[in-house]
Short mmCIF file of C-alpha atoms in Angstrom, two decimals:
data_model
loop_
_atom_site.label_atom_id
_atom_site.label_comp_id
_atom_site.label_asym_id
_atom_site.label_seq_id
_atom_site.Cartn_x
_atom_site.Cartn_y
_atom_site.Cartn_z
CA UNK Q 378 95.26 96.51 97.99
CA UNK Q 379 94.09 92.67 98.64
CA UNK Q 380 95.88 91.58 96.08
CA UNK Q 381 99.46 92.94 97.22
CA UNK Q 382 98.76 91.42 100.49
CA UNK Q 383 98.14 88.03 99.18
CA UNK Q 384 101.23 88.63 97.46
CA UNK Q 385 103.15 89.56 100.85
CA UNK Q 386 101.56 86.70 102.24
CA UNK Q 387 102.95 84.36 99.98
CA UNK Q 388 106.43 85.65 100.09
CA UNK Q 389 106.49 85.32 103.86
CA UNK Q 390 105.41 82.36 104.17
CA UNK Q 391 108.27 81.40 101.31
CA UNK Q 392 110.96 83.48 103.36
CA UNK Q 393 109.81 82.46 106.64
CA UNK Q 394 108.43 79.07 106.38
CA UNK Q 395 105.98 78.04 109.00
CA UNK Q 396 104.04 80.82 110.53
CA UNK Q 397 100.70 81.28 112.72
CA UNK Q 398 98.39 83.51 111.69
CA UNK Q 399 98.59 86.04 114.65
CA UNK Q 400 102.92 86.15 113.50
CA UNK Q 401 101.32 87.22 110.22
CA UNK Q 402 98.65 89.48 110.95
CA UNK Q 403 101.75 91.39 112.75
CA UNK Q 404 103.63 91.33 109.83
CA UNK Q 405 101.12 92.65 107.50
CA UNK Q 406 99.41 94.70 110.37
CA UNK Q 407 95.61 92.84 109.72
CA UNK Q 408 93.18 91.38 111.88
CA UNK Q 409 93.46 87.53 112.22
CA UNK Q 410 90.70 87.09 110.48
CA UNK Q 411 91.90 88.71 107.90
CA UNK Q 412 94.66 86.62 107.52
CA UNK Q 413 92.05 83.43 107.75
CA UNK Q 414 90.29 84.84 105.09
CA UNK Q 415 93.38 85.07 102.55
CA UNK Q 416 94.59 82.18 103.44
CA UNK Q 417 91.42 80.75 102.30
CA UNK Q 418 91.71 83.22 98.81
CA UNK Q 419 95.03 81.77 98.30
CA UNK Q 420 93.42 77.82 98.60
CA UNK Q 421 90.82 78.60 96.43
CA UNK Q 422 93.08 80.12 93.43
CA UNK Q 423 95.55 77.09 94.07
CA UNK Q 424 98.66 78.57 96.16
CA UNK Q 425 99.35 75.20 98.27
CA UNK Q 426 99.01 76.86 101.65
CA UNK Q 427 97.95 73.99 104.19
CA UNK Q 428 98.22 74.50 107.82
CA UNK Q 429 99.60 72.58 110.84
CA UNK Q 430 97.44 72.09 114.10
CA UNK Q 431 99.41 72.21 117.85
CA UNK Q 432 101.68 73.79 119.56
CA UNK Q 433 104.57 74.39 116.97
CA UNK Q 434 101.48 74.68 114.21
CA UNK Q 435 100.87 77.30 112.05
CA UNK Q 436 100.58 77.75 107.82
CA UNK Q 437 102.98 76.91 105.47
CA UNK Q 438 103.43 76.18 101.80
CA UNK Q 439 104.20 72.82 99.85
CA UNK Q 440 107.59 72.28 99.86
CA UNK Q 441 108.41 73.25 96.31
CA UNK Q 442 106.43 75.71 95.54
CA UNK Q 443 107.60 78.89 93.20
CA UNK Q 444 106.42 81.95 92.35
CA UNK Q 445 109.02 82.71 89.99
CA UNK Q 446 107.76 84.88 86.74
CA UNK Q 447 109.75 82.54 84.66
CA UNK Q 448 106.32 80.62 85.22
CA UNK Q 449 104.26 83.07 83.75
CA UNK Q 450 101.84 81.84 80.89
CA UNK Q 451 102.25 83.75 77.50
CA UNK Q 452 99.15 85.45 78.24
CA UNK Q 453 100.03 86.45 82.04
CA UNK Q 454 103.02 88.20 80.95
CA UNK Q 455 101.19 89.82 77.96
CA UNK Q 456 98.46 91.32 80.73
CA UNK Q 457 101.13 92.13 82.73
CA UNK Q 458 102.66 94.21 79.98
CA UNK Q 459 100.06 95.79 78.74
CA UNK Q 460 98.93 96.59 81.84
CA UNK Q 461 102.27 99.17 81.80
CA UNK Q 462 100.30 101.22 78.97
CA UNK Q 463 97.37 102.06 80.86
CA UNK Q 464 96.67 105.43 82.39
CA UNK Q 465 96.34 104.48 86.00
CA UNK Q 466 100.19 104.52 86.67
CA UNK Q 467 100.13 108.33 85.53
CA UNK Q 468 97.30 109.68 87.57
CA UNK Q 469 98.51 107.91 90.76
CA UNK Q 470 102.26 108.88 90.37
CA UNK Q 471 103.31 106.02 89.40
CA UNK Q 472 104.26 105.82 86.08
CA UNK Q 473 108.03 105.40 86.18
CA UNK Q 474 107.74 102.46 88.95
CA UNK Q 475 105.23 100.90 86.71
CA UNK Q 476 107.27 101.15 83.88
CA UNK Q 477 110.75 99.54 85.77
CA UNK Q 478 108.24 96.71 86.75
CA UNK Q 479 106.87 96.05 83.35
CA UNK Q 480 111.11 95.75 82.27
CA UNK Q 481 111.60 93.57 84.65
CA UNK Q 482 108.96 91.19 84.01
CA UNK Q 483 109.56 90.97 80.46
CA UNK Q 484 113.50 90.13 81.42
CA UNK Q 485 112.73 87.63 83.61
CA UNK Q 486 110.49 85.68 81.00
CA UNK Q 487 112.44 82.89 79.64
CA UNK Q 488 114.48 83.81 76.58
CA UNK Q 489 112.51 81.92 73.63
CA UNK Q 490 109.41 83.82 74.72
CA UNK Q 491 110.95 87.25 75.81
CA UNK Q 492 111.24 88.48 72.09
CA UNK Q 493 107.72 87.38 71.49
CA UNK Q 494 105.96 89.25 74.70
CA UNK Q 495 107.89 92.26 74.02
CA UNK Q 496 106.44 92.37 70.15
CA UNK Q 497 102.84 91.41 71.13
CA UNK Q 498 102.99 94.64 73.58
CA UNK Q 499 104.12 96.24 70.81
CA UNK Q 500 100.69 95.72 68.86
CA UNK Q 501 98.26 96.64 71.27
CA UNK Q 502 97.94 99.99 72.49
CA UNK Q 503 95.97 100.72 75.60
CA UNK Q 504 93.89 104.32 76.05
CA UNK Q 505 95.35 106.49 73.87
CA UNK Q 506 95.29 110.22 74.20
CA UNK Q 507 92.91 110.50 71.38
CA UNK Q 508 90.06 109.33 70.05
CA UNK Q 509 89.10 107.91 66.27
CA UNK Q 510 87.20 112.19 66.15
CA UNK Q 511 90.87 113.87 67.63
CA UNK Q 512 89.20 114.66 70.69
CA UNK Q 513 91.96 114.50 73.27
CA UNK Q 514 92.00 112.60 76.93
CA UNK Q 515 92.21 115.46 79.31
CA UNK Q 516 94.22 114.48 81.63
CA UNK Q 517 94.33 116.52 85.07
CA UNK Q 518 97.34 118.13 86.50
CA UNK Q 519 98.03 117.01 90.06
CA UNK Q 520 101.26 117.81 91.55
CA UNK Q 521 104.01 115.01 92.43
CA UNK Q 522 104.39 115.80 96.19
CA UNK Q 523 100.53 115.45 96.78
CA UNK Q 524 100.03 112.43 94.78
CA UNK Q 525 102.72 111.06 96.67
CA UNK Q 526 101.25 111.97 99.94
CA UNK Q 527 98.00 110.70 99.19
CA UNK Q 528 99.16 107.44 98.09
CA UNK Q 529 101.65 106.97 101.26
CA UNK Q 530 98.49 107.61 103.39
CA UNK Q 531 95.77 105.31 101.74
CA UNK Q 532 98.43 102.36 101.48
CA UNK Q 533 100.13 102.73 104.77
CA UNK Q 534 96.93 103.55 106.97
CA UNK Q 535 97.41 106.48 108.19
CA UNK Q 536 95.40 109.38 108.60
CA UNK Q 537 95.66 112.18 105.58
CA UNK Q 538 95.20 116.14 105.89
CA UNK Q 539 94.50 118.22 102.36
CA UNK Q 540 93.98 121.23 101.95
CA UNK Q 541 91.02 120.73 99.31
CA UNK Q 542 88.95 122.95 97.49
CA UNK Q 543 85.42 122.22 96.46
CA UNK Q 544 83.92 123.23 93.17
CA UNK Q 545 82.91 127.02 93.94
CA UNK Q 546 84.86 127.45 97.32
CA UNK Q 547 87.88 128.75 98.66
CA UNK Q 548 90.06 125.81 99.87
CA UNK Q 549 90.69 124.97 103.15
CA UNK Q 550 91.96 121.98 105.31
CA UNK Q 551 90.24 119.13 106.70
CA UNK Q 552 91.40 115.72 108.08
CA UNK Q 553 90.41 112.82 106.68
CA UNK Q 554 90.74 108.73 106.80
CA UNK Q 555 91.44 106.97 103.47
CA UNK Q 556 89.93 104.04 102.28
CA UNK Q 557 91.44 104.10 98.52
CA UNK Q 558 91.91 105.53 94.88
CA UNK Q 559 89.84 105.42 92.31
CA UNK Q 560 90.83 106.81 88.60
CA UNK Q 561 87.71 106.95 85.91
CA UNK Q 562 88.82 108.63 82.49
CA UNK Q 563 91.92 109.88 83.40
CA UNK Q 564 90.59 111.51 86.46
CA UNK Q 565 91.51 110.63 90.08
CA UNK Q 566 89.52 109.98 93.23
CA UNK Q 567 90.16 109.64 96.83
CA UNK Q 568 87.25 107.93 98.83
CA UNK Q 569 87.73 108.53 102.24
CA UNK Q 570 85.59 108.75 105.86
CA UNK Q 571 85.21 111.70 107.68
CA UNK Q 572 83.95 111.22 111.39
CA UNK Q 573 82.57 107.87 109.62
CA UNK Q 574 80.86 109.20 106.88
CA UNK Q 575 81.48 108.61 103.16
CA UNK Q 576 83.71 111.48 101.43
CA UNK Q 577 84.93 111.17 97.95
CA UNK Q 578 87.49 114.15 96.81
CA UNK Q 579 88.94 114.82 93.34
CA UNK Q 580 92.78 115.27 93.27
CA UNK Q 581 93.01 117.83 90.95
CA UNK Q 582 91.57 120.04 93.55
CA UNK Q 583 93.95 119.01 96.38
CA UNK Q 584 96.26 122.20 96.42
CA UNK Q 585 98.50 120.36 99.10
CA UNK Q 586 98.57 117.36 101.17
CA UNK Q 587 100.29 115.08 104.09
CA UNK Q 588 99.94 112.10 105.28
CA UNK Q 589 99.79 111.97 109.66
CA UNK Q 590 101.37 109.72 112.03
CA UNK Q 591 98.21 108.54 113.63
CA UNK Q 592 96.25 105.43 112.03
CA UNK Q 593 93.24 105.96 109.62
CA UNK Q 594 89.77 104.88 110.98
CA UNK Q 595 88.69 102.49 108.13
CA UNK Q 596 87.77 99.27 107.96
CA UNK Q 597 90.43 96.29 107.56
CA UNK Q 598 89.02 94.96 104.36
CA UNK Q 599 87.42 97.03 101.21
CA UNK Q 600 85.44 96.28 98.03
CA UNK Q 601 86.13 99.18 95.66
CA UNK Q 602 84.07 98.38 93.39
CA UNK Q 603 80.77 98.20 95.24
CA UNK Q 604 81.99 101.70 97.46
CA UNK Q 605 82.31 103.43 93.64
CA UNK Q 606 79.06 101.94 92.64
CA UNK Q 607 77.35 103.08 96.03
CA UNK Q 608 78.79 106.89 95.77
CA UNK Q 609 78.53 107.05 92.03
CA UNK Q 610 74.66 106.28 92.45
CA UNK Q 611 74.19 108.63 95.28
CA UNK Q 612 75.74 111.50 93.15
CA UNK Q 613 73.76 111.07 91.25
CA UNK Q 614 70.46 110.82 93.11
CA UNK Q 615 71.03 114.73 93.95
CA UNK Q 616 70.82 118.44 92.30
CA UNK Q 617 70.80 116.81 88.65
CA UNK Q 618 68.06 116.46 85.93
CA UNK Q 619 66.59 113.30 84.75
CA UNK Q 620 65.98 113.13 81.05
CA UNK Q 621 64.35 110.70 78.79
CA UNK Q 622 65.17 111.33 75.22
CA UNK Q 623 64.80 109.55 71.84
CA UNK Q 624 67.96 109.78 69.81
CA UNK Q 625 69.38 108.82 66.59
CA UNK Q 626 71.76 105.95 66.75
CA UNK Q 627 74.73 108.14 64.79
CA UNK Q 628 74.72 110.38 67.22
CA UNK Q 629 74.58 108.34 70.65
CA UNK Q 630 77.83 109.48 71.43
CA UNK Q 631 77.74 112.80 71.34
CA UNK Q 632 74.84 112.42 73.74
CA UNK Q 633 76.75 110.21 75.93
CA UNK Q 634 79.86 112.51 75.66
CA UNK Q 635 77.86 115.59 77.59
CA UNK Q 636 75.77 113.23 79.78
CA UNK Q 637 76.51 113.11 83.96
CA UNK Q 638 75.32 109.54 83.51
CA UNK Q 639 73.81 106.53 81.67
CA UNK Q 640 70.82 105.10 83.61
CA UNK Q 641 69.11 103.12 81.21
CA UNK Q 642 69.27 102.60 77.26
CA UNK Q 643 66.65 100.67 74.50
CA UNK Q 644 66.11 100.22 71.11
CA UNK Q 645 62.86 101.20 70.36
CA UNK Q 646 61.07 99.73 67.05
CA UNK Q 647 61.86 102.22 64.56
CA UNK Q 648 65.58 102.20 65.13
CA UNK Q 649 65.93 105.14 67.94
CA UNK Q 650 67.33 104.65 70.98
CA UNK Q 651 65.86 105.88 74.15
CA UNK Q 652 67.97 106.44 76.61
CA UNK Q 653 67.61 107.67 80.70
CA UNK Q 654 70.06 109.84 81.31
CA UNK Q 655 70.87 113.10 83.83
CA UNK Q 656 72.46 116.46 83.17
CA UNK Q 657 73.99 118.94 85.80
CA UNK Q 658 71.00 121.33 85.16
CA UNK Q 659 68.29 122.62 83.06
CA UNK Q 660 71.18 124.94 81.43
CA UNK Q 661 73.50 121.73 80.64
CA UNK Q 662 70.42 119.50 79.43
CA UNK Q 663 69.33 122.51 77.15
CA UNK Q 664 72.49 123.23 75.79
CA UNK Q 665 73.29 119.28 74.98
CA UNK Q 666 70.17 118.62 73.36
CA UNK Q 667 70.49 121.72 71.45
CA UNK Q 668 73.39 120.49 69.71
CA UNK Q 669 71.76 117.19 68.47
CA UNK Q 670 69.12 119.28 66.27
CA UNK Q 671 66.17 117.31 65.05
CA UNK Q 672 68.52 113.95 65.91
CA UNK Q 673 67.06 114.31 69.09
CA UNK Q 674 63.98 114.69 70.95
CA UNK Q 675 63.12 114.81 74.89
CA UNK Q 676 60.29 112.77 76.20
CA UNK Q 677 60.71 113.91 79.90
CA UNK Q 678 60.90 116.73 82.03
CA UNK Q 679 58.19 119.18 80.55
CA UNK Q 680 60.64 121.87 82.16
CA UNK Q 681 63.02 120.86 79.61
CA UNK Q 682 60.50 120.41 76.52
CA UNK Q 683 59.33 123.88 77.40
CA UNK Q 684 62.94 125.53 77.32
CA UNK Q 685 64.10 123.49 74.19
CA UNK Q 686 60.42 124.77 72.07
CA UNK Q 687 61.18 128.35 73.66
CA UNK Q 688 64.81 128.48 72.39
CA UNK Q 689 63.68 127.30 69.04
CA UNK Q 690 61.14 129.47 68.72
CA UNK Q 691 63.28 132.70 69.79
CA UNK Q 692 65.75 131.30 66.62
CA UNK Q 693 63.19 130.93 64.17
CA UNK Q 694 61.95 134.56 65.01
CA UNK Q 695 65.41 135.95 64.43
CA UNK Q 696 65.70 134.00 60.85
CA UNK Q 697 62.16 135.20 59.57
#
């Protein structure tokens, strides 16, 4: 979202010329120190913005200076490309705007290196549906109209009401504030604030949604990356198993692959790997070491020591 806005930014100040930074926190609808702050962004990564003290003062850019894509390095355009392969533009509704964008950068490359972008793109292939074992990408069905809802409200800054249902309950509405979308794995996220606190709902369980009039309670600037990191960890601080477990290098993945999380992973000196990890309960930590065989073997909880030697034990009495 910080990037776009440095974008707008810069195309203001291009269509516009001179401005003061309360004309474009207006424009942009930010806090003046917001705009400070970009301004500052756009310095640092070498946009020519200077500013002009007094009465008529304000920010402006070197005369001069484009932004046309025809000045796109080889390997901008290639990111920008591939970028149009990804999976992101699908879960968010996006797909078919993404892909316009991605033909449009590609045309307005310069002619002796539009042929040669549009064959490197062709030679690298970004999340495919399958895997190198044919285990497909499930990707979640959300429908257009919400998506489109959801993304209206979390860009514009508006208040959002869905009508949401949590794992093992009926659905029902709620109001909530936005602060952005997150997709892991194919799956989308909204993180949100209710009454201030932190909310995070899956889209896939939105059965409808729409966006309000009034504005969303959420701060001006966000970090995504450190609000995923915080919720992902408290998740996971709550109703799951910890398990410490030697396992065969071959058949990490398959660990990994039934695993709520990673917490911690080492190579201990005969080759195994021991790796932290946490389950959604006893019953999903049973059943996932089970299918590792003698590739596998738990260190930590006794609870789950106990219920792996009792299932064996139940087996090898049926066998005898």
């Amino acid at each position: 979202m910080r990037a776009d806005r440095l974008v707008s930014l810069v195309l203001l100040l291009r269509r516009r010329g001179r401005m003061t930074a309360e004309a474009i926190a207006a424009e942009l609808e930010v806090s003046t120190r917001t705009v400070l702050r970009d301004v500052e962004a756009l310095s640092v990564a070498g946009v020519p913005v200077y500013a002009e003290r007094g009465r008529h003062g304000g920010f402006a850019l070197l005369p001069g200076f484009r932004t046309e894509l025809a000045g796109l390095t080889h390997d901008e355009a290639l990111a920008l490309s591939t970028a149009g392969s990804g999976r992101a533009g699908q879960v968010f509704g996006l797909g078919p705007a993404l892909g316009s964008a991605m033909r449009k950068v590609v045309d307005a490359l310069p002619e002796s290196r539009r042929s040669v972008a549009s064959d490197a793109v062709a030679r690298i292939l970004i999340e495919p549906e399958t895997d190198l074992l044919s285990r497909r990408q499930v990707s979640e069905e959300i429908a257009d109209n919400t998506v489109t809802e959801v993304r209206r409200a979390v860009l514009a800054g508006h208040k959002l009401r869905i009508h949401y249902a949590a794992s093992g309950a009926q659905p029902r509405w709620r109001t909530v504030d936005p602060v952005g979308l997150v997709t892991v794995r194919a799956r989308a996220y909204l993180l949100a604030l209710v009454d201030g606190r932190d909310r995070t709902y899956r889209l896939s369980r939105m059965c409808a949604a729409r966006e309000l009039p009034e504005p969303s309670e959420r701060p001006d600037d966000v970090d995504l990356d450190r609000l995923w990191a915080d919720r992902c960890a408290r998740f996971l601080s709550r109703d799951h198993i910890a398990v410490q477990v030697l396992v065969h290098p071959a058949r990490r993945e398959e660990l990994l692959d039934t695993a709520r999380a990673v917490r911690s992973e080492t190579t201990e000196d005969d080759g195994l790997l021991r790796l932290d990890v946490s389950f959604e309960d006893l019953r999903h930590a049973v059943w996932a070491v089970w299918q590792l065989g003698a590739d596998a073997v738990v260190l930590a909880p006794d609870t789950l020591r106990t219920a792996l030697r009792e299932r064996a034990e139940l087996v090898a009495s049926r066998y005898r």
